[in-house]
CSV table of C-alpha atoms and ligand atoms in Angstrom, one decimal:
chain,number,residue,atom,x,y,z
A,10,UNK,CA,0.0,0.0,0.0
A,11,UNK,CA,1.2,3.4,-0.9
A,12,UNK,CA,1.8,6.3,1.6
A,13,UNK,CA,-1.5,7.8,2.4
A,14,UNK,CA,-2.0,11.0,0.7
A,15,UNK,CA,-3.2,14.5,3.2
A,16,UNK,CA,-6.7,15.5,2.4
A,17,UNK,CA,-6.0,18.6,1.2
A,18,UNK,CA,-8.6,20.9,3.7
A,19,UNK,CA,-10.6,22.4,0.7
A,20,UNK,CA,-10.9,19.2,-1.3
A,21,UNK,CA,-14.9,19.6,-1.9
A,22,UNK,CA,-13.6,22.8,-3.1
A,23,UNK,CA,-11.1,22.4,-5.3
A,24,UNK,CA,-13.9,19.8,-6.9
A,25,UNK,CA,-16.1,22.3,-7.4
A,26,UNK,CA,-13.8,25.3,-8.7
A,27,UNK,CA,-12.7,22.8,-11.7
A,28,UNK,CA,-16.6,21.5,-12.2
A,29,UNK,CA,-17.5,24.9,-13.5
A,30,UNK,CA,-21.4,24.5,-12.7
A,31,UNK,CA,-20.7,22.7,-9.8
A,32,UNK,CA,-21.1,19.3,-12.8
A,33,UNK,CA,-18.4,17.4,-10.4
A,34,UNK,CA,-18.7,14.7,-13.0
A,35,UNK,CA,-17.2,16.8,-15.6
A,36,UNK,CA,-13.5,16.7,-13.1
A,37,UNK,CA,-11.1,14.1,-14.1
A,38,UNK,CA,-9.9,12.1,-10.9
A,39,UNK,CA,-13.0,13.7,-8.7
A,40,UNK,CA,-14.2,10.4,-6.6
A,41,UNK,CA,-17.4,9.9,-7.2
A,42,UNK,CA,-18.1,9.4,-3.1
A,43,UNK,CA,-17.5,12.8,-2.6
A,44,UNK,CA,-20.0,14.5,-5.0
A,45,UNK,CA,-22.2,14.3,-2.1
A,46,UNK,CA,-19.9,15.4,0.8
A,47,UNK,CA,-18.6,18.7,-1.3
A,48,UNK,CA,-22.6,19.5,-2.4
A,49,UNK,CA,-23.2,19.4,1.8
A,50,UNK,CA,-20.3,21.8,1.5
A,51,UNK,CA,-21.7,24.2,-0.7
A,52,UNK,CA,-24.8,24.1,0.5
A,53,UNK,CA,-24.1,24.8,3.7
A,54,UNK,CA,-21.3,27.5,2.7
A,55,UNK,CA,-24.9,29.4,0.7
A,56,UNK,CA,-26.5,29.2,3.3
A,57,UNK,CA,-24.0,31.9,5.5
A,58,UNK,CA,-25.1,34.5,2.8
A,59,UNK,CA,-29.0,33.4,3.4
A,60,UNK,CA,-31.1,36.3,3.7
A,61,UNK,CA,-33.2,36.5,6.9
A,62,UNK,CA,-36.7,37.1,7.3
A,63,UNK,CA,-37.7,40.7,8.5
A,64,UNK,CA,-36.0,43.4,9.6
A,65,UNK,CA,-34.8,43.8,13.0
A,66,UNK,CA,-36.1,47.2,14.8
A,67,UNK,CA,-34.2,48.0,18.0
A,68,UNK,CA,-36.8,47.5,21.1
A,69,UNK,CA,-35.8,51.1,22.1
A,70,UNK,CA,-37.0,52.4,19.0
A,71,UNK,CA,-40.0,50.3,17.2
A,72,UNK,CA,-41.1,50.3,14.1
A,73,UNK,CA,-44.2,52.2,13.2
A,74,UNK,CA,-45.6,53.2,9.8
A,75,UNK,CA,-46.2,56.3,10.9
A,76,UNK,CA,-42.3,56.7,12.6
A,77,UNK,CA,-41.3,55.6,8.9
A,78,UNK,CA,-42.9,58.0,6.7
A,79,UNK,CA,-42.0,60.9,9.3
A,80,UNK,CA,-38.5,59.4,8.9
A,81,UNK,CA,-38.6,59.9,5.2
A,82,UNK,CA,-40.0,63.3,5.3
A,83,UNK,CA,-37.1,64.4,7.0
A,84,UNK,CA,-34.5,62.6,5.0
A,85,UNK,CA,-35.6,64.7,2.2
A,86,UNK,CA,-36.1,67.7,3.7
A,87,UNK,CA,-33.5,70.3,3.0
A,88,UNK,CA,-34.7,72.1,6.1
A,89,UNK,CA,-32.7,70.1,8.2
A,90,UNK,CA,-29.5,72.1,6.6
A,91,UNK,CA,-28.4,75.5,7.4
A,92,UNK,CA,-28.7,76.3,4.0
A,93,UNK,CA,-32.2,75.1,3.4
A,94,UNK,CA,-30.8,73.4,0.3
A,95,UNK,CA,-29.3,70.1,1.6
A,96,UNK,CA,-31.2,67.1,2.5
A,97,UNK,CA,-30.2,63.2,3.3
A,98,UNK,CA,-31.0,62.3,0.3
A,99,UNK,CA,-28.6,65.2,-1.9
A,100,UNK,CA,-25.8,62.9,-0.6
A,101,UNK,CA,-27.6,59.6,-0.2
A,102,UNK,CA,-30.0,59.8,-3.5
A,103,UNK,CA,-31.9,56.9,-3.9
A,104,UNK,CA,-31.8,56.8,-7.7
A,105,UNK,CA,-27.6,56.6,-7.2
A,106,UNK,CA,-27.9,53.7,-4.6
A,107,UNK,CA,-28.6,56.3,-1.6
A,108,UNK,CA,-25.3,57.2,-2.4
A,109,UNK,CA,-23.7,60.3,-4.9
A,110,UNK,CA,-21.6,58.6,-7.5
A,111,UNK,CA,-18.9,60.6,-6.5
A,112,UNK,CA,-15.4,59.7,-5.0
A,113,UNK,CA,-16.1,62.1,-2.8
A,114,UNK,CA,-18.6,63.9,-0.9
A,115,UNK,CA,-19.3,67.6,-1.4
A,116,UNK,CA,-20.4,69.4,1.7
A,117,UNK,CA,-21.2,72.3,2.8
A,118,UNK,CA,-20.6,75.4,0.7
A,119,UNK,CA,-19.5,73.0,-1.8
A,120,UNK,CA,-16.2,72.2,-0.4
A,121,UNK,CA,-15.5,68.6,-1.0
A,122,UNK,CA,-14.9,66.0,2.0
A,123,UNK,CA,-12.6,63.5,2.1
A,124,UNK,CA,-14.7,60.1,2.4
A,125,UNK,CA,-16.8,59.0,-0.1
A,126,UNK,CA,-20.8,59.2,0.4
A,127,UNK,CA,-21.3,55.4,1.7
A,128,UNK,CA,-24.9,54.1,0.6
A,129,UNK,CA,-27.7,54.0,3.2
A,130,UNK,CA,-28.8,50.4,2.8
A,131,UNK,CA,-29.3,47.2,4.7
A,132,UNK,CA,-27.9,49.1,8.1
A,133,UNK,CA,-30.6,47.5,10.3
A,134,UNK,CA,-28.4,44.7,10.9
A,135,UNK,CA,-25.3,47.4,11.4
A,136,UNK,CA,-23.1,47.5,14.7
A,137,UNK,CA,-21.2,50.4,14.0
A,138,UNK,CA,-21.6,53.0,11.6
A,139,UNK,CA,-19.4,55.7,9.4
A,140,UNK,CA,-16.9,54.6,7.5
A,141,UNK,CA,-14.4,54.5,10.6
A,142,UNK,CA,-17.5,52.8,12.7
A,143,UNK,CA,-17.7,56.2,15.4
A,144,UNK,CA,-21.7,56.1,15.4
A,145,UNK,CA,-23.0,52.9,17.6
A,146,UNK,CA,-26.3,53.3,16.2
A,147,UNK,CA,-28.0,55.3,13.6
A,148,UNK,CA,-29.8,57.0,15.6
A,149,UNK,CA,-26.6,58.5,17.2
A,150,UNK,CA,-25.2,59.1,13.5
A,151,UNK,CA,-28.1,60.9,12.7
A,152,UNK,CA,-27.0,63.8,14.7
A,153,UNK,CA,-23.4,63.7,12.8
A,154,UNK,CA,-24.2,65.1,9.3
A,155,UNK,CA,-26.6,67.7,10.6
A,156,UNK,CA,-24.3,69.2,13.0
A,157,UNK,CA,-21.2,68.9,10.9
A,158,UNK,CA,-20.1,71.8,10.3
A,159,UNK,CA,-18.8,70.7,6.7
A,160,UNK,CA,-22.0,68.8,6.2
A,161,UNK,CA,-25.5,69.9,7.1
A,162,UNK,CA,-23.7,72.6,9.5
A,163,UNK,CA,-26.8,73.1,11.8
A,164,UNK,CA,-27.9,72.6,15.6
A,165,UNK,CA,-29.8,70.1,16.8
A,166,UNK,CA,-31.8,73.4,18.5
A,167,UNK,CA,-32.3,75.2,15.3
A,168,UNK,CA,-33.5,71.9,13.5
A,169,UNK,CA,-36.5,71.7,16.3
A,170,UNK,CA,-37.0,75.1,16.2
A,171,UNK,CA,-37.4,75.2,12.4
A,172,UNK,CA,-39.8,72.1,12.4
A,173,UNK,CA,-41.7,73.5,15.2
A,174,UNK,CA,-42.3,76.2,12.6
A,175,UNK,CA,-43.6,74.3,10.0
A,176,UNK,CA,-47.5,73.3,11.0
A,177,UNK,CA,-47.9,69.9,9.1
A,178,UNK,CA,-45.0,68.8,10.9
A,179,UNK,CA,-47.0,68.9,14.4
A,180,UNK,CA,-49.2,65.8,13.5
A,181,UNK,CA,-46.8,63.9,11.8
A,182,UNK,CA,-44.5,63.9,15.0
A,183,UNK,CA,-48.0,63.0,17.0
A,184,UNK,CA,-48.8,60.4,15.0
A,185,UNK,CA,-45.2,58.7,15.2
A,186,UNK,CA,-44.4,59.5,19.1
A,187,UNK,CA,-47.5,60.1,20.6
A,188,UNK,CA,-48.4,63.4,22.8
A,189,UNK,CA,-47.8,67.2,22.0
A,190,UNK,CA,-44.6,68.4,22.1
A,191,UNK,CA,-42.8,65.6,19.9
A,192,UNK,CA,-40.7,67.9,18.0
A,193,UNK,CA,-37.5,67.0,19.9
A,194,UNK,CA,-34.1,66.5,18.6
A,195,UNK,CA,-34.3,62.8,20.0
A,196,UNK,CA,-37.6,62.0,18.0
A,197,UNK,CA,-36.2,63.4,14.8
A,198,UNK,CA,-33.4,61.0,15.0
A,199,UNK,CA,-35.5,58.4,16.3
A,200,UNK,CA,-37.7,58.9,12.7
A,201,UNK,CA,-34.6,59.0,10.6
A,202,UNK,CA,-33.0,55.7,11.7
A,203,UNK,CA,-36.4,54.1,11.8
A,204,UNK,CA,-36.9,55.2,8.1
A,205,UNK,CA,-33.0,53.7,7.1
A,206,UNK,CA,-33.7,50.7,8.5
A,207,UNK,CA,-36.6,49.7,6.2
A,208,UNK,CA,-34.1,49.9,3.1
A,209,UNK,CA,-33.1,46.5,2.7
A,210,UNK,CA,-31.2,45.3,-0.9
A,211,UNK,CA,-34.3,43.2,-2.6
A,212,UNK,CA,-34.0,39.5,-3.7
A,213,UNK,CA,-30.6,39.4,-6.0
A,214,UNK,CA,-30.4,36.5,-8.4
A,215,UNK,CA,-27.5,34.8,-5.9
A,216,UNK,CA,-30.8,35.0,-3.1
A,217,UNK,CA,-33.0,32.6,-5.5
A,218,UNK,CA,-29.7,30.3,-6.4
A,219,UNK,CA,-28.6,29.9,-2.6
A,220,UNK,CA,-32.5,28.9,-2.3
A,221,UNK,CA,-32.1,26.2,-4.4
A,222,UNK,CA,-33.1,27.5,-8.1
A,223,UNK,CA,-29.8,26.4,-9.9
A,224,UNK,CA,-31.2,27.9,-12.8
A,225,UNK,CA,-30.9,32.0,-11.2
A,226,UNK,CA,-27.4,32.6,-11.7
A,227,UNK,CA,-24.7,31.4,-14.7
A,228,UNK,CA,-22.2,29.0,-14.6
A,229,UNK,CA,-19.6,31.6,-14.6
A,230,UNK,CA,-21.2,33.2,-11.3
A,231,UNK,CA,-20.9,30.3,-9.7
A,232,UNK,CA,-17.3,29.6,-10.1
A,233,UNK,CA,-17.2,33.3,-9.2
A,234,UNK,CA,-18.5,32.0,-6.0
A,235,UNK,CA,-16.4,29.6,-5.7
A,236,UNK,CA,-13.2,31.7,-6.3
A,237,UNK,CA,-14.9,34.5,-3.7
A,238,UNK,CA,-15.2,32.2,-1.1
A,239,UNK,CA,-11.9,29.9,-1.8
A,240,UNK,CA,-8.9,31.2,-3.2
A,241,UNK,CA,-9.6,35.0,-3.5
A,242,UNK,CA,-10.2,35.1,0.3
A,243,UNK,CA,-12.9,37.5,0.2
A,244,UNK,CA,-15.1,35.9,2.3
A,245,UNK,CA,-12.9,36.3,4.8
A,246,UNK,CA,-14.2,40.0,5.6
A,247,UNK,CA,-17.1,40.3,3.0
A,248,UNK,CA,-19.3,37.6,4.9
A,249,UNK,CA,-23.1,37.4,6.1
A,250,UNK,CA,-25.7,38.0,3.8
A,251,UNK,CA,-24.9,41.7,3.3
A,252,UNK,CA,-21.5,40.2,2.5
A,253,UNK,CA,-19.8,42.3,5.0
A,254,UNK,CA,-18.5,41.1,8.7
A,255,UNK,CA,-19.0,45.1,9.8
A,256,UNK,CA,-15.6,44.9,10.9
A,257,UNK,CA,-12.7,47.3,10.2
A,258,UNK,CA,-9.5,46.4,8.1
A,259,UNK,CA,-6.4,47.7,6.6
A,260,UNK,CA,-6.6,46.2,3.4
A,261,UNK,CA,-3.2,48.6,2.4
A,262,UNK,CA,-4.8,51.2,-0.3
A,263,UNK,CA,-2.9,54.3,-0.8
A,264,UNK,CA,-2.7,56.1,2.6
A,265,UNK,CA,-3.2,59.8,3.0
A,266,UNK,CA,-4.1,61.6,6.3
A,267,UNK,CA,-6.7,59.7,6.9
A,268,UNK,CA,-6.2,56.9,10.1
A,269,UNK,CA,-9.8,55.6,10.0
A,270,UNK,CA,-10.7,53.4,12.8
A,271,UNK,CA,-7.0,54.2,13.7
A,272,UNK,CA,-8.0,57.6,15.4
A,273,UNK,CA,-9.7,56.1,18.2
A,274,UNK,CA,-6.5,53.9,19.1
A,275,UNK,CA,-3.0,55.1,21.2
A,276,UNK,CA,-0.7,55.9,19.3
A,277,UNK,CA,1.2,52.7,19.7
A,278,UNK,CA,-1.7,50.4,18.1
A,279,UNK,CA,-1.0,50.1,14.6
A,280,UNK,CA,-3.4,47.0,14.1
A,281,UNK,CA,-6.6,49.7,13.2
A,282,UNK,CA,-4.0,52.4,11.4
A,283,UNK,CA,-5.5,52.9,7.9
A,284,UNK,CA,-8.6,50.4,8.8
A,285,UNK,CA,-12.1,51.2,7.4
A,286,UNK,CA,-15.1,49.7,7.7
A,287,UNK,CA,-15.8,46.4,5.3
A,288,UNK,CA,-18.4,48.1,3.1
A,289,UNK,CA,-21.8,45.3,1.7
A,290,UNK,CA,-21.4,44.4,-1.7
A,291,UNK,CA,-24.9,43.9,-2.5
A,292,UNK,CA,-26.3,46.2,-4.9
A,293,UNK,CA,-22.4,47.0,-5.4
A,294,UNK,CA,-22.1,50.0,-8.4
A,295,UNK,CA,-20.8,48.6,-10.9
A,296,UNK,CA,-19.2,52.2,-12.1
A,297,UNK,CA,-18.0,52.9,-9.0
A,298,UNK,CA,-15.8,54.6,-7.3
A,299,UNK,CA,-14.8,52.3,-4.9
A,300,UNK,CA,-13.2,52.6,-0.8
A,301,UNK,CA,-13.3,54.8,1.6
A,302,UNK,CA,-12.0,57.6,-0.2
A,303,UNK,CA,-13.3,56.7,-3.6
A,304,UNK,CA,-9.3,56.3,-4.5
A,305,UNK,CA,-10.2,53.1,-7.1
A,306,UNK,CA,-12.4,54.2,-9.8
A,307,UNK,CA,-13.1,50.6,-11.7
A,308,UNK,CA,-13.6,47.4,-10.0
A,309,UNK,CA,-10.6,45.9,-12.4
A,310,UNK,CA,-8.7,48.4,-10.4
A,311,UNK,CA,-10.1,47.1,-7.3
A,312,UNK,CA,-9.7,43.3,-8.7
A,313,UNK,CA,-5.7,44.6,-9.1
A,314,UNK,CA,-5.4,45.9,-5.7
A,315,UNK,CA,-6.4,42.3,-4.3
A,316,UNK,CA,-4.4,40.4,-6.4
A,317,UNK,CA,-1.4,42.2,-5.6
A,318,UNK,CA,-2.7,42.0,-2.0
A,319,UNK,CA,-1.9,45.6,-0.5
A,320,UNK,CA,0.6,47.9,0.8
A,321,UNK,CA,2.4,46.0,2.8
A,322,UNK,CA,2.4,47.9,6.4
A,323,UNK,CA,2.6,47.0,9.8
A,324,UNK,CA,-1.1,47.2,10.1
A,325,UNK,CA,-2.0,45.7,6.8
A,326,UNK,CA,-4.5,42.7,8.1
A,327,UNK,CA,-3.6,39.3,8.0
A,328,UNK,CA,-6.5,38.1,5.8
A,329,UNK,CA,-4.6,40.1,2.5
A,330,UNK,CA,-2.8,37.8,0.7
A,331,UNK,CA,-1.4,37.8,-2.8
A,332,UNK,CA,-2.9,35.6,-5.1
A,333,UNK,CA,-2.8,34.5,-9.1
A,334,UNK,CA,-5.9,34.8,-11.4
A,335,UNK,CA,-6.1,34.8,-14.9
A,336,UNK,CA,-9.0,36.8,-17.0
A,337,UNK,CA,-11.2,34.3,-16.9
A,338,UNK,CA,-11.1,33.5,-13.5
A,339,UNK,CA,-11.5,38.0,-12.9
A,340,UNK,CA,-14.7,37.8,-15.3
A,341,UNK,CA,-16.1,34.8,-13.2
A,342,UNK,CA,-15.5,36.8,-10.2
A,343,UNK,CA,-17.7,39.9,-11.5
A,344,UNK,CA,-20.0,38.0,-12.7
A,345,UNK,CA,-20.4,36.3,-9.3
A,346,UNK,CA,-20.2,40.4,-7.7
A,347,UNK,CA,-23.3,41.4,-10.4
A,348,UNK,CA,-25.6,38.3,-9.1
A,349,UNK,CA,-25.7,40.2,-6.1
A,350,UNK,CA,-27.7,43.2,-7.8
A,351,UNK,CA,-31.6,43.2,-6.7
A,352,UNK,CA,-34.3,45.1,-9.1
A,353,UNK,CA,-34.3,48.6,-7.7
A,354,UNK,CA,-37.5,49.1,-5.7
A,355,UNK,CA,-39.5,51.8,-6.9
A,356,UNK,CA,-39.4,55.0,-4.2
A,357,UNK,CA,-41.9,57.1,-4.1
A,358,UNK,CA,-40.9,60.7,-3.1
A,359,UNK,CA,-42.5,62.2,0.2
A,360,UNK,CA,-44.4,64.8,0.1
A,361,UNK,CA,-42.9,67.5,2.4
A,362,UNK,CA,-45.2,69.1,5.1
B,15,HEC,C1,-22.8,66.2,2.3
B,15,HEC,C2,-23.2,64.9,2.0
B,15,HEC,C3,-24.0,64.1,3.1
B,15,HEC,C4,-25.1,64.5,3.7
B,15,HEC,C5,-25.9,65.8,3.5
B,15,HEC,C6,-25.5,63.4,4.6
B,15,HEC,N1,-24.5,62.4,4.5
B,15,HEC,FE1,-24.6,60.6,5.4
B,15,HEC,N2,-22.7,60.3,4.8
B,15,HEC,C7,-21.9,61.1,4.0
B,15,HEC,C8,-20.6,60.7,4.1
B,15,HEC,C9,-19.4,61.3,3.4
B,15,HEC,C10,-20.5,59.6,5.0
B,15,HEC,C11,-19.3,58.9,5.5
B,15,HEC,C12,-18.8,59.7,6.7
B,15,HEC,C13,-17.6,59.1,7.5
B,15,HEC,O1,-17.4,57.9,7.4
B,15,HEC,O2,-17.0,59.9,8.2
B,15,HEC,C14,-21.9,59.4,5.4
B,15,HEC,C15,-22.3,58.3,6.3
B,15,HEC,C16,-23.6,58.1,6.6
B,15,HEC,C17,-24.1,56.9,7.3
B,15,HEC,C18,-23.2,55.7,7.7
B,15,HEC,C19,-23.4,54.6,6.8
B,15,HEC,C20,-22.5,53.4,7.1
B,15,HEC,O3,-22.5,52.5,6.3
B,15,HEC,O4,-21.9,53.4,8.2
B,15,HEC,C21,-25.4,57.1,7.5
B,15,HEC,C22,-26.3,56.1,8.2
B,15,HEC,C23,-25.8,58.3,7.0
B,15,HEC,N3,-24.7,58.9,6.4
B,15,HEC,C24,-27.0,58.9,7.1
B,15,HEC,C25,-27.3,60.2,6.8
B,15,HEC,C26,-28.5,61.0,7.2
B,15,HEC,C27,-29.6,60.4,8.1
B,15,HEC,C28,-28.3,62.2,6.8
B,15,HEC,C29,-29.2,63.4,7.0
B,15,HEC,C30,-29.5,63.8,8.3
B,15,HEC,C31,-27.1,62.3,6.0
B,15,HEC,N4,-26.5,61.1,6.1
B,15,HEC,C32,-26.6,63.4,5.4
B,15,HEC,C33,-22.4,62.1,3.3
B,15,HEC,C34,-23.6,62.8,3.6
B,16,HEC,C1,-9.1,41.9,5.0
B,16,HEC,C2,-10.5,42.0,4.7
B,16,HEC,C3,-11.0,42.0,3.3
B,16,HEC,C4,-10.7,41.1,2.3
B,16,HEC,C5,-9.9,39.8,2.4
B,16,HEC,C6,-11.4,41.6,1.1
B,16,HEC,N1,-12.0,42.8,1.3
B,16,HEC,FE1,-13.0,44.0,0.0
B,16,HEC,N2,-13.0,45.5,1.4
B,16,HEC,C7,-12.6,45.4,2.7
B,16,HEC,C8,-12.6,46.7,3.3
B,16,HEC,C9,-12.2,47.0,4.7
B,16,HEC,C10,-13.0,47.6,2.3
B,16,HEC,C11,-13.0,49.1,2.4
B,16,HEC,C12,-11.6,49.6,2.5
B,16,HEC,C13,-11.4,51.1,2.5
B,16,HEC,O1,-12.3,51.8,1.9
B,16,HEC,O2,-10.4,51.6,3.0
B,16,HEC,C14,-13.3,46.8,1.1
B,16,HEC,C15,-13.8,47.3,-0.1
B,16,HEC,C16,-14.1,46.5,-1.2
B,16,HEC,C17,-14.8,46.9,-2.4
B,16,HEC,C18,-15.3,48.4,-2.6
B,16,HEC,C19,-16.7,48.5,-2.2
B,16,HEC,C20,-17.2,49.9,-2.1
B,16,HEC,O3,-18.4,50.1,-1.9
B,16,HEC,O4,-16.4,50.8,-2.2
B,16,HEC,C21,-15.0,45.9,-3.2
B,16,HEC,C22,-15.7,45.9,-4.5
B,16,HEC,C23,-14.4,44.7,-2.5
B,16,HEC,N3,-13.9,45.1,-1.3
B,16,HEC,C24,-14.4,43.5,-3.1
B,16,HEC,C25,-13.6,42.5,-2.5
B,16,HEC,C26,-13.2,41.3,-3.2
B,16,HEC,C27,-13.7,40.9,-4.6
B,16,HEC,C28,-12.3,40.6,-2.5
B,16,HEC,C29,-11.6,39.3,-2.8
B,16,HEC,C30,-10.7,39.4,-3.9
B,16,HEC,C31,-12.2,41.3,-1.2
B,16,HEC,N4,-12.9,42.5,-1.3
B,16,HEC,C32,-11.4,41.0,-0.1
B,16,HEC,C33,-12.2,44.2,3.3
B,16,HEC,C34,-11.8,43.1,2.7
């Protein structure tokens, strides 16, 4: 008898990457008893990027239709800036992916910021929030662009005191908090992260084939899969069904000024230097810009960066490693990222007391 041979760890893997469709048959030397061992694999690796059912309200702040459409109200109205001419929604426009398109954000007076307009989308499931995770909830990032200065650059006074002004408003805050007197600068923040919280990415193609409908996504998708969760090592920090672990990584772009989650550690942590929150990749832009700082403008630039595998720094994370793939393997991977895309749901616009 010969030497026995290590099980290589990702075996039902490396089956599956050289089936293509996941037709194990099709791989020379593939053991027939493992067809069903490495489709138990799969399956159960789909099923960490299930979606769940509902949407989870935080028992502090319940959801309530009428919290909802106040919530919306405000995120369009342009009220809530000094100006009068900025709302939410300038920056985080539902017909760009609650986002801008932009690499970068233009605030107030038009002078442009230096992180990139993040889309407001699936955060109901969100621990931490901005890009270097300073907000623990959204209703305490509410308050952040409206008092920037270089953003909405008002107080949280003056907002109440302009609503309080407005008479439609006065029901509308009744019907969502109960009792006169609901104008508060809690309530308004209350509304607004109620009203993020019910936009949640629709069923993507990848939802019906991790369901079971093999016939949702292509055959190059799913080796894109395959790749995404094997050898490319996303997974790694794009997991969960919003395909982000809401964690915060140096994944060594080109540094600036900017420390990210690095600003809230001494000096002599380097492990969060340069680390930014692991952004969702459903609905992912195709166009772009990418990162933080909008810094890669096409996601074969951003397919580059990974390959290569990063700057390498002291706090470059672990989980970036350099790896080879040729231009097929790149178009199965983007073909895998586009499965992800769900129909944009039709928004209607509120109508602004
Ligand atoms: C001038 C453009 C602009 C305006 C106006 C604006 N935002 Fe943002 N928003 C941004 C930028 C830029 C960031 C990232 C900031 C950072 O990470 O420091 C952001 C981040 C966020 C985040 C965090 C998302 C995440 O994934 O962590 C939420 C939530 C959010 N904004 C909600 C709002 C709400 C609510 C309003 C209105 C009260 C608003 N924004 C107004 C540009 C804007
Ligand atoms: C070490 C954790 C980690 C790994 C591994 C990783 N990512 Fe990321 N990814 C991040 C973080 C963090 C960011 C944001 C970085 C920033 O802006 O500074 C990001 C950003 C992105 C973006 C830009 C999204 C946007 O909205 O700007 C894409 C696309 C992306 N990753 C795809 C991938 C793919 C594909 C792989 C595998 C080849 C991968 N990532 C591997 C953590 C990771």
């Amino acid at each position: 008898m010969g030497p026995i041979l290590p099980v290589p760890v990702l075996v039902a893997w490396a089956i599956v990457v050289c089936g293509g469709a996941y037709a194990v048959t099709t791989c020379s030397g593939a053991a027939t008893a493992t067809v069903s061992a490495s489709q138990q694999d799969l399956d159960a690796l789909k099923q960490r990027f299930r979606r769940p059912e509902g949407v989870p309200h935080p028992k502090a702040n319940p959801m309530t239709p009428e919290k909802v459409a106040l919530g919306k109200a405000l995120f369009f109205d342009p009220r809530l800036s000094r100006s009068g001419s900025v709302s939410c929604a300038t920056c985080h426009n539902p017909s760009l992916g609650w986002s801008d398109g932009l690499p970068q954000a233009v605030g107030f007076g038009m002078a442009p910021l230096p992180r990139r307009t993040p889309p407001v989308r699936n955060l109901a499931w969100g621990a931490a929030f901005q890009w270097d995770g300073r907000a623990d909830s959204l209703e305490a990032q509410a308050r952040m662009p409206i008092t920037a200065p270089d953003e909405m650059n008002m107080s949280m006074d003056l907002v109440v005191e302009r609503l309080q002004a407005v008479q439609d408003y006065a029901p509308l805050f009744r019907d969502a908090f109960g009792g006169e007197g609901a104008i508060t600068a809690r309530n308004v923040t209350m509304a607004l992260a109620t009203f993020q919280r019910t936009l949640v990415s629709g069923e993507a193609p990848f939802d019906r084939w991790a369901s079971g409908d093999e016939s949702a996504i292509g055959a190059d998708a799913k080796r894109g899969f395959a790749l995404f969760t094997g050898k490319a090592g996303c997974a790694a920090c794009h997991s969960t069904w919003r395909f982000t672990d809401d964690s915060f990584h140096d994944i060594g772009l080109k540094a600036g000024d900017d420390l990210g989650r690095g600003k809230f550690a001494p000096p002599s942590v380097t492990a969060m230097r340069y680390a930014f929150k692991t952004p969702s990749l459903r609905d992912l832009r195709m166009q772009g810009p990418y990162m933080h700082d909008g810094q890669l403008g096409s996601l074969n630039a951003v397919l580059d960066h990974y390959v290569k595998g990063g700057e390498t720094r002291a706090s470059l994370s672990f989980e970036m490693k350099p790896f080879e793939m040729d231009e097929r393997e790149r178009r199965d991977l983007v073909a895998f990222l586009k499965t992800l895309k769900s129909e944009p749901a039709a928004i209607t616009l509120p109508q602004l007391p």
